[in-house]
């Protein structure tokens, strides 16, 4: 399966608090090894590996080899694609209306 | 309040239903880049990667370090669109395009060597996702992202 071709894989990967926590850790600082990530989580190495694998399959985590180490990076592009595909479509008008209201209120204040 | 910082190595990946050559053209030809890359007109010669705005002012400039069309492009990156980033050290951008099954290609962009360019790092951190999402939309639908 191709990673972010499949929206389901992204939503499923995000539908788990541990995996969201892993993404937050990578957002703070990425390019980390499994061992580094494991040391910050109350979880077995196998558990962290399993969750990272789901994130990788969904395209949310990208990896690079550096010597013998495998470094994990947060790949934000699939989340952006969901934003552009889903969020923009439904929020555009409402957000625009709120922005107009805010401007109007601030001008008259 | 803490100061915002961004990573000195940033990795972005996206799968696009297009051939490596189509993706290569979309990242190296101005008639494509102006449709998804903040309206910028980008050209790549043997020795220079150059991004200009509509008025012809330079937005980004970098030396071409490696070029292997349509699979790999490595360039320097100096962001001249902001006086604060313009004085920072050059960083580096690597584009890698790999064909996949089903008519897809995988595009990976690595922006690294940003240690001497923290303001550039922050500036591009949100930008790359937007640009690559727009590139995918353009190649797959023929249309730029709305809005």
Coordinates of C-alpha atoms in Angstrom, one line a residue:
Chain A
X1 CA 0.0 0.0 0.0
X2 CA 1.2 3.5 -0.7
X3 CA 1.3 5.6 2.4
X4 CA -0.7 8.9 2.2
X5 CA -2.7 7.7 -0.8
X6 CA -5.0 6.2 1.7
X7 CA -6.8 8.7 4.0
X8 CA -8.1 5.8 6.2
X9 CA -4.5 4.9 7.2
X10 CA -3.9 8.5 8.3
X11 CA -7.1 8.8 10.3
X12 CA -6.5 5.3 11.9
X13 CA -2.9 6.3 12.8
X14 CA -4.1 9.5 14.5
X15 CA -7.0 7.7 16.3
X16 CA -4.7 6.6 19.1
X17 CA -3.4 8.8 22.0
X18 CA 0.0 7.0 22.2
X19 CA 0.7 7.7 18.5
X20 CA -0.4 11.3 18.8
X21 CA 1.9 11.6 21.8
X22 CA 4.8 10.1 19.7
X23 CA 4.0 12.7 17.0
X24 CA 4.1 15.5 19.6
X25 CA 7.5 14.2 20.8
X26 CA 8.8 14.3 17.2
X27 CA 7.4 17.7 16.7
X28 CA 9.4 19.0 19.6
X29 CA 12.6 17.4 18.3
X30 CA 12.8 14.9 15.5
X31 CA 15.6 12.9 13.8
X32 CA 15.5 10.6 16.8
X33 CA 16.2 6.9 17.2
X34 CA 13.9 4.2 18.5
X35 CA 16.0 4.0 21.6
X36 CA 15.7 7.7 22.3
X37 CA 11.9 7.7 21.8
X38 CA 11.5 4.6 23.9
X39 CA 13.3 6.2 26.9
X40 CA 10.6 8.9 27.0
X41 CA 7.6 6.6 27.0
X42 CA 6.3 4.2 29.5
X43 CA 6.2 1.4 27.0
X44 CA 8.1 -1.6 25.8
X45 CA 10.5 -1.3 22.9
X46 CA 8.2 -3.6 21.0
X47 CA 5.2 -1.3 21.7
X48 CA 7.0 1.8 20.5
X49 CA 8.2 -0.1 17.4
X50 CA 4.6 -1.2 16.6
X51 CA 3.2 2.4 16.9
X52 CA 6.1 3.9 14.9
X53 CA 5.4 1.3 12.2
X54 CA 1.7 2.4 12.0
X55 CA 2.8 6.0 11.7
X56 CA 5.3 5.2 9.0
X57 CA 2.8 3.2 7.0
X58 CA 0.4 6.2 7.1
X59 CA 3.3 8.4 5.9
X60 CA 3.2 10.5 9.1
X61 CA 6.7 9.5 10.1
X62 CA 9.6 9.5 7.6
X63 CA 12.9 7.6 8.3
X64 CA 16.4 8.1 7.2
X65 CA 19.5 5.9 7.8
X66 CA 22.5 7.5 9.2
X67 CA 25.3 5.0 9.6
X68 CA 23.8 2.2 11.6
X69 CA 21.0 4.3 13.0
X70 CA 17.5 4.8 11.8
X71 CA 16.3 8.3 12.5
X72 CA 12.6 9.2 12.7
X73 CA 11.2 12.4 11.4
X74 CA 7.7 13.9 11.6
X75 CA 6.3 14.2 8.1
X76 CA 3.6 16.9 8.3
X77 CA 2.5 16.7 4.6
X78 CA -0.3 14.1 5.1
X79 CA -1.8 16.3 7.8
X80 CA -1.6 19.2 5.5
X81 CA -3.3 17.2 2.7
X82 CA -6.2 16.3 5.1
X83 CA -6.4 20.0 6.0
X84 CA -6.6 21.1 2.4
X85 CA -8.9 18.2 1.5
X86 CA -11.3 18.3 4.5
X87 CA -10.9 21.2 6.8
X88 CA -10.7 24.1 4.3
X89 CA -13.8 22.9 2.5
X90 CA -16.0 23.0 5.6
X91 CA -14.6 25.9 7.5
X92 CA -13.9 28.4 4.8
X93 CA -17.2 30.3 4.9
X94 CA -17.6 30.2 8.7
X95 CA -14.0 31.3 9.3
X96 CA -14.5 34.1 6.8
X97 CA -17.7 35.2 8.5
X98 CA -16.0 35.2 11.9
X99 CA -13.1 37.2 10.5
X100 CA -15.5 39.8 9.1
X101 CA -17.3 40.0 12.4
X102 CA -14.0 40.4 14.3
X103 CA -13.0 43.2 11.9
X104 CA -16.3 44.9 12.2
X105 CA -16.3 44.8 16.0
X106 CA -12.8 45.9 16.3
X107 CA -13.4 48.8 13.9
X108 CA -16.4 50.1 15.9
X109 CA -14.8 49.5 19.3
Chain B
X1 CA 6.8 32.6 26.7
X2 CA 9.3 30.5 24.9
X3 CA 10.9 31.5 21.6
X4 CA 9.7 29.5 18.6
X5 CA 12.3 27.3 17.1
X6 CA 12.3 24.8 14.2
X7 CA 14.3 21.8 13.4
X8 CA 17.7 22.1 11.7
X9 CA 16.9 19.1 9.5
X10 CA 13.4 18.9 8.1
X11 CA 12.0 15.9 6.1
X12 CA 8.9 16.0 4.0
X13 CA 7.5 13.2 1.9
X14 CA 4.5 12.9 -0.4
X15 CA 3.2 10.4 -2.9
X16 CA 2.0 11.9 -6.2
X17 CA 0.3 10.2 -9.1
X18 CA 2.7 11.4 -11.7
X19 CA 6.0 10.3 -13.4
X20 CA 9.4 11.4 -12.1
X21 CA 9.7 13.6 -15.2
X22 CA 6.4 15.3 -14.6
X23 CA 7.5 16.1 -11.0
X24 CA 10.9 17.2 -12.1
X25 CA 9.3 19.6 -14.6
X26 CA 7.0 20.9 -11.9
X27 CA 9.8 21.8 -9.5
X28 CA 12.3 23.2 -12.1
X29 CA 10.1 25.2 -14.5
X30 CA 8.7 28.6 -13.8
X31 CA 5.4 28.1 -15.6
X32 CA 4.6 25.3 -13.0
X33 CA 6.1 26.7 -9.9
X34 CA 4.2 29.9 -10.1
X35 CA 1.0 27.8 -9.7
X36 CA 1.8 26.3 -6.3
X37 CA 5.0 27.8 -4.9
X38 CA 3.7 31.2 -3.6
X39 CA 3.5 32.5 -7.1
X40 CA 7.3 32.2 -7.5
X41 CA 9.0 31.6 -10.8
X42 CA 11.8 29.1 -10.3
X43 CA 14.5 28.2 -12.7
X44 CA 17.3 25.7 -12.4
X45 CA 20.4 26.0 -14.5
X46 CA 23.6 23.9 -14.2
X47 CA 24.9 26.1 -11.4
X48 CA 22.0 28.1 -10.0
X49 CA 18.6 27.5 -8.4
X50 CA 16.8 30.8 -8.6
X51 CA 13.3 31.8 -7.4
X52 CA 11.9 35.2 -8.4
X53 CA 8.6 36.9 -7.5
X54 CA 6.2 38.5 -10.1
X55 CA 8.2 41.7 -10.1
X56 CA 11.5 39.9 -10.8
X57 CA 12.9 40.3 -7.2
X58 CA 14.9 37.4 -5.9
X59 CA 13.1 35.3 -3.3
X60 CA 15.5 32.4 -2.9
X61 CA 18.9 31.7 -4.5
X62 CA 21.3 28.8 -4.1
X63 CA 24.1 27.0 -5.8
X64 CA 23.3 23.8 -7.6
X65 CA 25.4 21.1 -5.8
X66 CA 24.1 18.0 -7.5
X67 CA 21.7 17.5 -10.4
X68 CA 20.5 14.2 -11.8
X69 CA 17.3 14.7 -13.7
X70 CA 14.6 13.5 -13.1
X71 CA 15.6 11.9 -9.8
X72 CA 17.8 14.1 -7.6
X73 CA 18.5 17.8 -7.1
X74 CA 20.6 19.3 -4.3
X75 CA 20.9 23.0 -4.0
X76 CA 22.0 25.7 -1.6
X77 CA 19.2 27.8 -0.1
X78 CA 19.4 31.4 0.9
X79 CA 16.0 33.0 1.6
X80 CA 16.2 36.6 0.4
X81 CA 12.5 37.4 0.8
X82 CA 13.0 38.6 4.4
X83 CA 15.9 40.8 5.5
X84 CA 16.2 38.7 8.7
X85 CA 16.7 35.4 6.8
X86 CA 18.8 37.0 4.0
X87 CA 21.8 37.5 6.3
X88 CA 21.8 34.0 7.6
X89 CA 24.1 31.2 6.4
X90 CA 23.1 29.1 3.4
X91 CA 21.2 25.9 4.1
X92 CA 20.6 23.0 1.8
X93 CA 17.6 21.4 0.0
X94 CA 17.6 17.9 -1.5
X95 CA 14.8 16.8 -3.8
X96 CA 14.6 13.0 -4.4
X97 CA 12.0 11.5 -6.7
X98 CA 11.5 7.7 -6.8
X99 CA 9.0 5.9 -9.1
X100 CA 6.5 3.6 -7.3
X101 CA 3.9 1.1 -8.3
X102 CA 0.6 2.2 -9.8
X103 CA 1.8 5.3 -11.6
X104 CA 2.9 7.0 -8.4
X105 CA 6.2 8.6 -7.5
X106 CA 7.5 9.4 -4.1
X107 CA 8.9 12.9 -3.6
X108 CA 11.1 13.5 -0.6
X109 CA 12.3 17.0 0.3
X110 CA 15.0 17.3 2.9
X111 CA 15.9 20.8 4.1
X112 CA 19.0 20.6 6.3
X113 CA 22.1 22.4 7.3
X114 CA 19.8 24.9 9.0
X115 CA 21.9 25.2 12.1
X116 CA 23.2 28.6 10.9
X117 CA 19.8 29.7 9.7
X118 CA 17.3 29.5 12.5
X119 CA 15.0 32.1 11.1
X120 CA 14.9 30.4 7.7
X121 CA 14.2 27.1 9.5
X122 CA 11.2 28.7 11.2
X123 CA 10.1 30.4 8.0
X124 CA 10.1 27.2 5.9
X125 CA 8.7 24.8 8.6
X126 CA 5.1 25.4 7.7
X127 CA 5.8 26.4 4.1
X128 CA 7.0 23.1 2.7
X129 CA 3.8 21.2 3.6
X130 CA 1.8 23.8 1.9
X131 CA 4.0 23.8 -1.2
X132 CA 4.0 20.0 -1.5
X133 CA 0.3 19.7 -1.0
X134 CA -0.2 22.3 -3.7
X135 CA 2.3 20.5 -6.0
X136 CA 0.4 17.2 -5.5
X137 CA -3.0 18.9 -6.2
X138 CA -1.6 20.6 -9.3
X139 CA -0.1 17.4 -10.8
X140 CA -3.1 15.2 -10.0
X141 CA -5.9 17.6 -10.9
X142 CA -4.3 20.2 -13.2
X143 CA -5.5 22.9 -10.9
X144 CA -3.9 25.0 -8.2
X145 CA -5.1 24.7 -4.6
X146 CA -8.1 26.9 -4.0
X147 CA -7.6 30.0 -1.8

